[in-house]
Short mmCIF file of N, CA, C and O in Angstrom, two decimals:
data_model
loop_
_atom_site.label_atom_id
_atom_site.label_comp_id
_atom_site.label_asym_id
_atom_site.label_seq_id
_atom_site.Cartn_x
_atom_site.Cartn_y
_atom_site.Cartn_z
N MET A 186 142.81 138.41 90.79
CA MET A 186 142.74 137.01 89.65
C MET A 186 141.94 136.71 89.09
O MET A 186 141.83 135.98 87.89
N LYS A 187 140.69 137.53 89.47
CA LYS A 187 139.47 136.33 88.79
C LYS A 187 139.34 136.79 87.52
O LYS A 187 138.44 136.28 86.98
N ILE A 188 139.39 137.98 87.21
CA ILE A 188 139.80 138.65 85.80
C ILE A 188 140.59 138.00 85.06
O ILE A 188 140.09 137.25 83.97
N GLU A 189 141.39 137.37 85.64
CA GLU A 189 142.66 136.94 84.17
C GLU A 189 142.47 135.50 84.40
O GLU A 189 142.14 134.90 82.82
N ALA A 190 141.52 134.50 85.11
CA ALA A 190 140.97 133.60 85.27
C ALA A 190 139.89 133.67 84.26
O ALA A 190 139.53 131.93 83.14
N ARG A 191 138.79 134.28 84.26
CA ARG A 191 137.70 134.39 83.82
C ARG A 191 137.84 134.24 81.69
O ARG A 191 137.52 133.64 81.17
N ILE A 192 139.17 134.90 82.08
CA ILE A 192 139.78 135.62 79.89
C ILE A 192 140.55 134.59 79.65
O ILE A 192 140.01 134.04 78.60
N PHE A 193 141.22 133.65 80.32
CA PHE A 193 141.66 132.46 80.27
C PHE A 193 140.87 131.76 79.99
O PHE A 193 140.95 130.51 78.75
N GLU A 194 139.78 131.27 80.17
CA GLU A 194 138.59 129.62 80.61
C GLU A 194 137.83 130.15 79.00
O GLU A 194 137.29 129.32 78.39
N LEU A 195 137.37 132.07 79.24
CA LEU A 195 137.08 132.25 77.66
C LEU A 195 137.55 131.71 76.63
O LEU A 195 137.08 131.14 75.49
N LEU A 196 138.44 132.02 76.88
CA LEU A 196 140.01 131.72 75.39
C LEU A 196 139.96 129.88 75.45
O LEU A 196 140.25 129.58 74.35
N THR A 197 139.96 129.25 76.03
CA THR A 197 139.98 127.61 76.46
C THR A 197 139.09 127.62 76.00
O THR A 197 138.96 126.61 74.84
N ALA A 198 137.06 127.79 76.40
CA ALA A 198 136.42 127.77 76.00
C ALA A 198 136.27 127.89 73.98
O ALA A 198 135.89 127.10 73.31
N PHE A 199 137.03 129.02 73.46
CA PHE A 199 136.97 129.63 72.23
C PHE A 199 137.64 128.53 71.49
O PHE A 199 137.65 127.92 70.42
N PHE A 200 138.88 128.32 71.69
CA PHE A 200 139.88 127.32 71.21
C PHE A 200 139.23 125.89 71.16
O PHE A 200 139.76 125.29 70.05
N PHE A 201 138.67 125.06 72.00
CA PHE A 201 138.30 124.28 71.98
C PHE A 201 136.87 124.24 71.17
O PHE A 201 136.69 122.69 70.77
N LEU A 202 136.29 125.04 70.96
CA LEU A 202 135.34 125.03 70.29
C LEU A 202 135.29 125.01 68.54
O LEU A 202 134.82 124.67 67.69
N ALA A 203 136.48 126.20 68.35
CA ALA A 203 136.64 126.41 67.31
C ALA A 203 137.78 124.92 66.73
O ALA A 203 137.35 125.31 66.09
N GLY A 204 138.47 124.23 67.21
CA GLY A 204 139.04 122.68 66.98
C GLY A 204 137.79 122.14 66.95
O GLY A 204 138.27 121.29 65.35
N ILE A 205 136.87 121.75 67.25
CA ILE A 205 135.82 121.48 66.46
C ILE A 205 135.63 121.65 65.53
O ILE A 205 135.44 120.33 64.79
N VAL A 206 134.70 122.89 65.26
CA VAL A 206 134.51 123.46 64.64
C VAL A 206 135.21 122.99 63.41
O VAL A 206 135.24 122.80 61.83
N TYR A 207 136.31 123.83 63.18
CA TYR A 207 137.98 123.54 62.64
C TYR A 207 138.22 121.81 61.43
O TYR A 207 138.37 121.60 60.92
N THR A 208 138.00 120.40 62.97
CA THR A 208 137.99 119.46 62.56
C THR A 208 136.72 118.87 61.46
O THR A 208 136.83 118.42 61.06
N ILE A 209 135.54 119.83 62.34
CA ILE A 209 134.37 119.19 61.38
C ILE A 209 134.23 119.92 59.77
O ILE A 209 134.45 119.32 58.70
N CYS A 210 134.88 121.06 59.75
CA CYS A 210 135.18 121.59 58.36
C CYS A 210 135.77 121.18 57.85
O CYS A 210 135.99 120.86 56.12
N THR A 211 137.25 120.80 58.28
CA THR A 211 138.32 119.86 57.21
C THR A 211 137.98 118.56 57.47
O THR A 211 138.22 117.99 55.67
N ALA A 212 137.25 117.79 57.61
CA ALA A 212 137.33 116.57 57.67
C ALA A 212 136.31 116.33 56.48
O ALA A 212 136.45 115.34 55.49
N PHE A 213 135.32 117.30 56.12
CA PHE A 213 134.22 117.45 54.98
C PHE A 213 135.06 117.80 53.18
O PHE A 213 135.12 117.61 51.92
N SER A 214 136.45 118.35 53.65
CA SER A 214 137.30 118.42 51.99
C SER A 214 137.91 117.34 51.62
O SER A 214 138.02 116.36 51.82
N SER A 215 138.54 117.53 50.17
CA SER A 215 139.21 116.32 49.55
C SER A 215 139.94 115.53 50.33
O SER A 215 140.25 115.10 49.65
N ARG A 216 140.85 116.38 51.14
CA ARG A 216 141.78 115.96 51.61
C ARG A 216 141.52 115.44 52.57
O ARG A 216 142.63 114.99 53.33
N GLY A 217 140.64 115.48 53.64
CA GLY A 217 140.64 115.06 54.60
C GLY A 217 141.05 115.81 55.32
O GLY A 217 141.12 116.82 55.48
N VAL A 218 141.26 115.60 57.14
CA VAL A 218 141.17 116.64 58.21
C VAL A 218 142.82 116.93 58.49
O VAL A 218 143.86 116.13 58.07
N GLU A 219 142.80 118.31 58.55
CA GLU A 219 144.03 119.32 58.49
C GLU A 219 144.67 118.97 59.85
O GLU A 219 143.93 120.07 60.66
N TRP A 220 145.69 118.01 60.29
CA TRP A 220 145.65 117.21 61.40
C TRP A 220 146.82 118.71 62.52
O TRP A 220 146.47 118.78 63.83
N ALA A 221 147.34 119.42 61.80
CA ALA A 221 147.97 120.21 62.20
C ALA A 221 147.77 121.31 62.78
O ALA A 221 148.19 121.71 64.04
N GLY A 222 146.79 121.55 62.01
CA GLY A 222 145.46 122.83 62.28
C GLY A 222 144.62 122.77 64.03
O GLY A 222 144.54 123.06 64.78
N VAL A 223 143.97 121.52 63.68
CA VAL A 223 143.53 120.82 64.44
C VAL A 223 144.39 120.75 66.06
O VAL A 223 143.59 121.04 67.21
N THR A 224 145.63 120.18 66.05
CA THR A 224 146.45 119.44 66.69
C THR A 224 146.83 121.12 67.34
O THR A 224 146.88 121.31 69.21
N GLY A 225 146.84 121.86 66.24
CA GLY A 225 147.28 123.60 67.31
C GLY A 225 146.34 124.07 68.18
O GLY A 225 146.27 124.74 68.91
N MET A 226 145.04 123.85 67.46
CA MET A 226 143.95 124.44 67.81
C MET A 226 143.72 123.15 70.03
O MET A 226 143.41 124.29 70.62
N PHE A 227 143.41 122.55 69.78
CA PHE A 227 143.12 121.75 71.27
C PHE A 227 144.55 121.62 72.03
O PHE A 227 144.05 121.91 72.84
N PHE A 228 145.69 121.93 71.70
CA PHE A 228 146.91 122.23 72.24
C PHE A 228 147.15 123.34 72.57
O PHE A 228 147.03 124.05 74.05
N SER A 229 146.22 124.98 72.23
CA SER A 229 146.32 126.14 72.07
C SER A 229 145.18 126.06 73.65
O SER A 229 145.55 126.58 74.70
N GLY A 230 144.03 125.43 73.24
CA GLY A 230 142.63 124.54 74.33
C GLY A 230 143.15 124.44 75.44
O GLY A 230 143.26 125.05 76.60
N GLY A 231 144.27 123.91 75.50
CA GLY A 231 145.14 123.23 76.40
C GLY A 231 145.67 123.99 77.31
O GLY A 231 145.90 124.57 78.96
N LEU A 232 146.51 124.78 76.86
CA LEU A 232 147.58 125.65 77.59
C LEU A 232 146.41 126.58 77.89
O LEU A 232 147.15 127.26 79.60
N THR A 233 145.64 127.23 77.58
CA THR A 233 144.49 128.51 78.27
C THR A 233 144.27 127.70 79.07
O THR A 233 143.97 128.98 80.38
N LEU A 234 143.61 126.87 79.11
CA LEU A 234 143.31 126.00 80.70
C LEU A 234 143.87 125.92 81.88
O LEU A 234 143.83 125.90 82.50
N ILE A 235 145.48 125.59 81.28
CA ILE A 235 146.68 125.39 82.55
C ILE A 235 146.57 126.88 82.86
O ILE A 235 146.70 126.93 84.37
N ALA A 236 146.92 127.73 82.65
CA ALA A 236 146.95 129.51 82.28
C ALA A 236 146.00 129.26 83.43
O ALA A 236 145.71 130.42 84.58
N GLY A 237 144.33 129.56 83.10
CA GLY A 237 143.45 129.75 83.97
C GLY A 237 143.50 128.88 84.84
O GLY A 237 142.15 129.46 86.12
N THR A 238 142.95 127.82 84.99
CA THR A 238 143.39 126.87 86.60
C THR A 238 144.16 127.83 87.32
O THR A 238 144.06 127.56 88.80
N TYR A 239 145.79 127.69 86.72
CA TYR A 239 146.17 128.20 87.71
C TYR A 239 146.03 129.61 88.39
O TYR A 239 146.08 129.58 89.67
N PHE A 240 145.47 130.70 87.47
CA PHE A 240 144.87 132.12 88.34
C PHE A 240 143.62 131.72 88.80
O PHE A 240 143.35 132.70 89.68
N ARG A 241 143.02 130.74 88.90
CA ARG A 241 141.43 130.12 89.70
C ARG A 241 142.50 129.99 91.13
O ARG A 241 141.42 129.79 91.58
N PHE A 242 143.31 129.24 90.71
CA PHE A 242 143.72 128.74 92.54
C PHE A 242 144.26 129.90 93.01
O PHE A 242 144.09 129.87 94.27
N VAL A 243 145.27 130.80 92.48
CA VAL A 243 145.56 131.63 92.86
C VAL A 243 145.07 132.69 93.80
O VAL A 243 144.88 133.10 94.26
N ALA A 244 143.66 132.99 93.16
CA ALA A 244 142.70 134.03 92.96
C ALA A 244 142.10 133.35 94.33
O ALA A 244 141.47 134.56 95.05
N ARG A 245 142.20 132.16 94.77
CA ARG A 245 141.31 132.09 95.91
C ARG A 245 142.25 131.86 97.54
O ARG A 245 142.31 132.07 98.59
N ARG A 246 143.48 132.29 97.05
CA ARG A 246 145.07 132.16 98.06
C ARG A 246 145.18 133.45 98.13
O ARG A 246 145.60 134.03 98.90
N VAL A 247 144.89 134.56 97.21
CA VAL A 247 145.18 135.73 97.51
C VAL A 247 144.35 137.03 97.70
O VAL A 247 142.74 136.86 97.29
N GLU A 248 144.48 138.45 98.52
CA GLU A 248 143.32 139.13 99.04
C GLU A 248 143.31 139.61 98.04
O GLU A 248 143.38 140.26 96.63
N ILE A 249 141.43 140.47 97.41
CA ILE A 249 141.43 140.36 96.77
C ILE A 249 142.18 142.09 96.39
O ILE A 249 142.11 142.82 97.05
N ARG A 250 142.03 142.32 94.95
CA ARG A 250 143.00 143.89 94.18
C ARG A 250 141.84 144.24 93.52
O ARG A 250 140.73 143.94 94.07
N PRO A 251 142.41 145.81 93.78
CA PRO A 251 141.55 146.64 93.31
C PRO A 251 140.92 146.46 91.89
O PRO A 251 139.92 147.18 91.70
N GLU A 252 141.63 145.69 91.01
CA GLU A 252 141.36 144.71 89.95
C GLU A 252 140.21 144.06 89.31
O GLU A 252 139.89 144.03 88.70
N ASP A 253 139.64 143.34 91.01
CA ASP A 253 138.54 142.61 90.80
C ASP A 253 137.90 143.57 91.46
O ASP A 253 135.98 143.11 91.53
N TYR A 254 137.19 144.47 91.91
CA TYR A 254 135.90 145.89 92.23
C TYR A 254 136.11 146.27 90.98
O TYR A 254 136.30 146.61 90.01
N GLU A 255 134.27 146.50 90.88
CA GLU A 255 134.12 146.75 89.36
C GLU A 255 133.52 148.68 89.72
O GLU A 255 134.22 149.48 88.84
N ASP A 256 133.99 149.43 91.18
CA ASP A 256 133.66 150.41 91.06
C ASP A 256 135.32 151.30 91.83
O ASP A 256 135.37 152.18 92.28
N ALA A 257 136.44 150.30 91.16
CA ALA A 257 138.23 151.03 91.44
C ALA A 257 138.78 151.40 91.20
O ALA A 257 138.15 152.06 90.11
N GLU A 258 139.17 152.48 92.03
CA GLU A 258 139.67 153.61 90.87
C GLU A 258 141.05 153.51 90.91
O GLU A 258 141.80 152.56 90.91
N VAL A 259 141.90 154.34 89.61
CA VAL A 259 143.34 153.84 89.57
C VAL A 259 143.82 154.12 91.19
O VAL A 259 145.49 153.64 91.32
N GLU A 260 143.95 155.21 91.75
CA GLU A 260 145.08 155.17 92.56
C GLU A 260 144.30 154.11 94.28
O GLU A 260 145.25 154.07 94.52
N ASP A 261 143.59 153.26 93.59
CA ASP A 261 143.02 152.76 94.21
C ASP A 261 144.55 151.08 94.33
O ASP A 261 145.05 150.59 95.43
N GLY A 262 145.33 151.48 93.37
CA GLY A 262 145.74 149.84 93.31
C GLY A 262 147.66 150.73 93.09
O GLY A 262 149.14 150.42 92.94
N ALA A 263 148.03 152.28 93.94
CA ALA A 263 148.76 152.73 94.89
C ALA A 263 149.45 152.16 95.28
O ALA A 263 149.05 151.04 95.86
N GLY A 264 150.62 152.18 95.21
CA GLY A 264 151.96 151.09 96.44
C GLY A 264 152.78 150.43 95.35
O GLY A 264 152.98 150.66 94.35
N GLU A 265 153.97 149.89 96.64
CA GLU A 265 154.43 149.55 96.12
C GLU A 265 153.92 148.00 95.91
O GLU A 265 152.77 147.01 95.34
N LEU A 266 154.68 147.56 94.48
CA LEU A 266 154.27 146.58 93.27
C LEU A 266 154.73 144.96 93.61
O LEU A 266 154.20 144.04 92.99
N GLY A 267 156.66 145.24 94.12
CA GLY A 267 156.64 143.67 94.44
C GLY A 267 158.31 144.41 94.52
O GLY A 267 158.52 145.03 94.50
N PHE A 268 158.64 143.37 94.86
CA PHE A 268 160.93 143.61 94.29
C PHE A 268 160.73 142.81 92.74
O PHE A 268 160.56 142.02 92.69
N PHE A 269 161.87 144.11 92.41
CA PHE A 269 162.22 143.55 90.89
C PHE A 269 163.78 143.76 91.21
O PHE A 269 163.91 144.52 91.67
N SER A 270 164.28 142.51 90.46
CA SER A 270 166.16 142.64 90.72
C SER A 270 166.79 143.97 90.31
O SER A 270 166.22 143.70 88.90
N PRO A 271 166.88 145.14 90.76
CA PRO A 271 168.02 146.08 89.75
C PRO A 271 169.20 145.64 88.39
O PRO A 271 169.64 146.35 87.88
N GLY A 272 169.78 145.05 89.64
CA GLY A 272 171.00 144.72 88.99
C GLY A 272 171.22 142.59 88.53
O GLY A 272 172.77 142.76 88.38
N SER A 273 170.25 141.97 88.54
CA SER A 273 170.98 141.06 87.82
C SER A 273 171.16 140.15 86.48
O SER A 273 170.76 141.22 85.66
N TRP A 274 172.13 139.81 86.32
CA TRP A 274 172.70 139.22 84.94
C TRP A 274 171.95 137.60 84.88
O TRP A 274 172.84 137.57 83.59
N TRP A 275 171.44 137.55 85.42
CA TRP A 275 171.06 136.00 85.28
C TRP A 275 169.50 136.28 83.87
O TRP A 275 169.87 135.50 83.30
N PRO A 276 169.05 137.00 83.61
CA PRO A 276 168.17 137.09 82.57
C PRO A 276 168.95 136.95 81.34
O PRO A 276 168.44 136.89 80.23
N ILE A 277 170.09 137.34 81.16
CA ILE A 277 171.38 137.18 79.48
C ILE A 277 171.99 135.89 79.50
O ILE A 277 171.59 136.26 78.56
N ALA A 278 171.52 135.57 80.68
CA ALA A 278 172.01 134.18 80.44
C ALA A 278 170.95 133.05 80.43
O ALA A 278 171.28 132.38 79.73
N ILE A 279 170.23 133.71 80.45
CA ILE A 279 168.82 133.21 79.86
C ILE A 279 168.44 133.15 78.33
O ILE A 279 168.35 132.38 77.87
N ALA A 280 168.76 134.10 78.33
CA ALA A 280 168.57 134.94 76.80
C ALA A 280 169.72 133.82 76.11
O ALA A 280 169.61 133.18 74.86
N ALA A 281 170.76 134.03 76.58
CA ALA A 281 172.19 133.23 75.45
C ALA A 281 171.98 131.76 75.42
O ALA A 281 171.71 131.00 74.48
N GLY A 282 171.27 131.35 77.13
CA GLY A 282 171.09 129.48 76.57
C GLY A 282 169.63 129.37 75.52
O GLY A 282 169.68 128.68 74.70
N ALA A 283 168.52 130.69 75.56
CA ALA A 283 167.65 130.10 74.53
C ALA A 283 167.92 130.36 72.78
O ALA A 283 168.01 129.46 72.43
N ALA A 284 168.81 131.10 72.92
CA ALA A 284 169.78 131.59 71.32
C ALA A 284 170.47 130.29 71.12
O ALA A 284 170.36 129.50 69.85
N MET A 285 171.36 130.05 72.20
CA MET A 285 172.05 128.16 72.06
C MET A 285 171.08 126.94 71.52
O MET A 285 171.49 126.35 70.97
N PHE A 286 169.64 127.12 72.46
CA PHE A 286 169.13 126.20 72.41
C PHE A 286 168.43 126.50 70.72
O PHE A 286 168.19 125.28 70.00
N ALA A 287 168.14 127.69 70.10
CA ALA A 287 167.78 127.93 68.82
C ALA A 287 168.59 127.12 67.68
O ALA A 287 167.64 126.68 66.70
N ILE A 288 169.71 127.95 68.17
CA ILE A 288 170.73 127.70 66.97
C ILE A 288 170.51 126.29 67.24
O ILE A 288 171.03 125.64 66.10
N GLY A 289 171.11 124.75 68.24
CA GLY A 289 171.07 124.04 68.35
C GLY A 289 170.03 123.02 67.56
O GLY A 289 170.13 121.90 66.44
N PHE A 290 168.55 123.70 68.08
CA PHE A 290 167.20 122.97 67.08
C PHE A 290 167.29 123.16 65.85
O PHE A 290 167.31 122.37 64.78
N ALA A 291 167.56 124.50 64.95
CA ALA A 291 167.40 124.87 63.79
C ALA A 291 168.79 124.30 62.84
O ALA A 291 168.43 123.53 62.22
N THR A 292 169.68 123.85 63.67
CA THR A 292 170.69 122.66 63.25
C THR A 292 170.59 122.22 62.92
O THR A 292 171.90 120.79 62.39
N GLY A 293 170.03 120.95 63.86
CA GLY A 293 169.98 119.69 63.99
C GLY A 293 171.20 119.31 65.17
O GLY A 293 171.33 118.09 65.09
N ASN A 294 171.79 119.73 65.64
CA ASN A 294 172.42 118.92 66.64
C ASN A 294 171.99 119.73 67.50
O ASN A 294 171.65 120.39 68.69
N PHE A 295 171.05 118.20 68.02
CA PHE A 295 170.03 118.21 69.15
C PHE A 295 170.95 118.35 70.49
O PHE A 295 170.65 118.10 71.63
N TRP A 296 171.91 117.02 70.51
CA TRP A 296 172.67 117.20 71.90
C TRP A 296 173.05 118.88 72.04
O TRP A 296 173.32 118.95 73.57
N PHE A 297 173.37 119.51 71.50
CA PHE A 297 173.79 120.78 71.98
C PHE A 297 172.44 121.57 72.08
O PHE A 297 172.52 122.48 73.36
N ALA A 298 171.54 121.07 71.63
CA ALA A 298 170.00 121.95 72.05
C ALA A 298 170.07 121.13 73.43
O ALA A 298 169.35 121.52 74.16
N ILE A 299 169.83 119.68 73.49
CA ILE A 299 169.71 119.84 74.93
C ILE A 299 170.83 119.77 76.27
O ILE A 299 170.18 120.77 77.35
N PHE A 300 171.71 120.35 75.49
CA PHE A 300 172.59 120.89 76.02
C PHE A 300 172.56 122.44 77.11
O PHE A 300 172.19 122.82 78.04
N SER A 301 171.59 122.91 75.96
CA SER A 301 171.47 124.64 76.23
C SER A 301 169.83 124.00 76.61
O SER A 301 169.53 125.53 77.11
N ALA A 302 168.94 123.36 76.45
CA ALA A 302 168.36 123.26 77.59
C ALA A 302 168.47 123.34 78.95
O ALA A 302 167.16 123.56 80.06
N LEU A 303 169.41 122.19 78.97
CA LEU A 303 170.44 122.37 80.71
C LEU A 303 170.58 123.67 81.29
O LEU A 303 170.32 124.10 82.74
N VAL A 304 171.24 124.42 80.17
CA VAL A 304 171.32 125.63 80.67
C VAL A 304 170.52 126.41 81.17
O VAL A 304 170.57 127.21 81.80
N ILE A 305 169.33 126.45 80.17
CA ILE A 305 168.43 127.88 80.36
C ILE A 305 167.69 126.98 81.36
O ILE A 305 167.27 127.92 82.69
N MET A 306 167.84 125.95 82.02
CA MET A 306 166.50 125.40 83.26
C MET A 306 167.88 125.35 84.26
O MET A 306 167.19 125.84 85.60
N GLY A 307 168.83 125.61 84.18
CA GLY A 307 169.99 125.87 85.68
C GLY A 307 169.49 127.58 85.91
O GLY A 307 170.41 128.07 87.19
N THR A 308 169.82 127.85 84.28
CA THR A 308 169.74 129.98 84.78
C THR A 308 168.80 130.14 85.42
O THR A 308 168.35 131.31 85.95
N ALA A 309 167.73 129.28 84.98
CA ALA A 309 166.17 129.98 85.85
C ALA A 309 166.25 129.50 87.02
O ALA A 309 165.50 130.42 87.53
N ALA A 310 166.29 128.63 86.90
CA ALA A 310 167.01 128.50 88.91
C ALA A 310 167.84 129.40 89.82
O ALA A 310 167.66 129.97 90.78
N GLY A 311 168.90 129.96 88.68
CA GLY A 311 169.58 130.47 89.57
C GLY A 311 168.74 131.94 89.93
O GLY A 311 168.96 132.75 90.56
N LEU A 312 167.94 132.56 88.34
CA LEU A 312 166.95 133.50 88.91
C LEU A 312 165.79 133.73 89.88
O LEU A 312 166.05 134.46 90.81
N VAL A 313 165.31 132.75 89.97
CA VAL A 313 164.21 132.67 90.79
C VAL A 313 164.86 132.54 92.17
O VAL A 313 164.20 132.84 93.36
N PHE A 314 166.80 131.87 92.77
CA PHE A 314 166.63 131.50 94.08
C PHE A 314 167.94 132.69 93.99
O PHE A 314 168.83 132.13 95.06
N GLU A 315 168.08 133.30 93.10
CA GLU A 315 168.96 134.67 93.22
C GLU A 315 169.11 135.09 94.77
O GLU A 315 170.05 135.37 95.71
N TYR A 316 167.95 135.70 95.26
CA TYR A 316 167.19 136.03 96.78
C TYR A 316 166.94 135.10 97.85
O TYR A 316 167.53 135.59 99.14
N HIS A 317 167.83 134.38 97.63
CA HIS A 317 166.89 132.90 98.66
C HIS A 317 168.54 132.48 99.14
O HIS A 317 168.04 131.10 99.59
N VAL A 318 169.49 132.54 99.45
CA VAL A 318 170.83 132.69 99.77
C VAL A 318 170.64 133.28 101.31
O VAL A 318 170.02 133.65 101.20
N GLY A 319 171.26 131.99 102.05
CA GLY A 319 171.06 132.14 103.04
C GLY A 319 172.46 133.91 103.25
O GLY A 319 172.78 134.04 102.55
N PRO A 320 172.42 133.81 104.94
CA PRO A 320 172.58 135.70 105.22
C PRO A 320 174.59 134.90 104.91
O PRO A 320 175.53 136.03 104.59
N GLU A 321 174.79 133.71 105.18
CA GLU A 321 176.07 133.28 105.37
C GLU A 321 176.82 133.51 104.19
O GLU A 321 178.01 133.63 104.03
N LYS A 322 176.20 133.12 102.57
CA LYS A 322 176.60 133.19 101.25
C LYS A 322 177.02 134.68 100.69
O LYS A 322 177.80 134.94 100.05
N HIS A 323 176.09 135.41 101.70
CA HIS A 323 176.80 137.27 100.96
C HIS A 323 177.81 137.63 101.60
O HIS A 323 178.85 137.83 102.24
#
């Protein structure tokens, strides 16, 4: 996880530095500062900062992976990678909620978009907790 954290931290530095340079360069134009680009640059830096911080915290808690070694071989990472649900219908429901949200937002029907956002949150919770029900529920 240290590799991923380092990548996102470098991206954070790049976006913030590019945002500062972009702000300075557009400030001297005839129209003034171009706020959409400046906002996009700094928000991108903030999002990469969030991801990098998450990976840095997770890297402290998990054991060292083969990807973290300089001299690791491909076969060092062999074995089980995790559990993936073979027959879950929740991703389809999440996609349907996302499509409904896009339609509601694009058409200006904000009540429908809010309802669709609630559908997305509910179906995402269903996906996360799909296998966390007690044995009496099966």
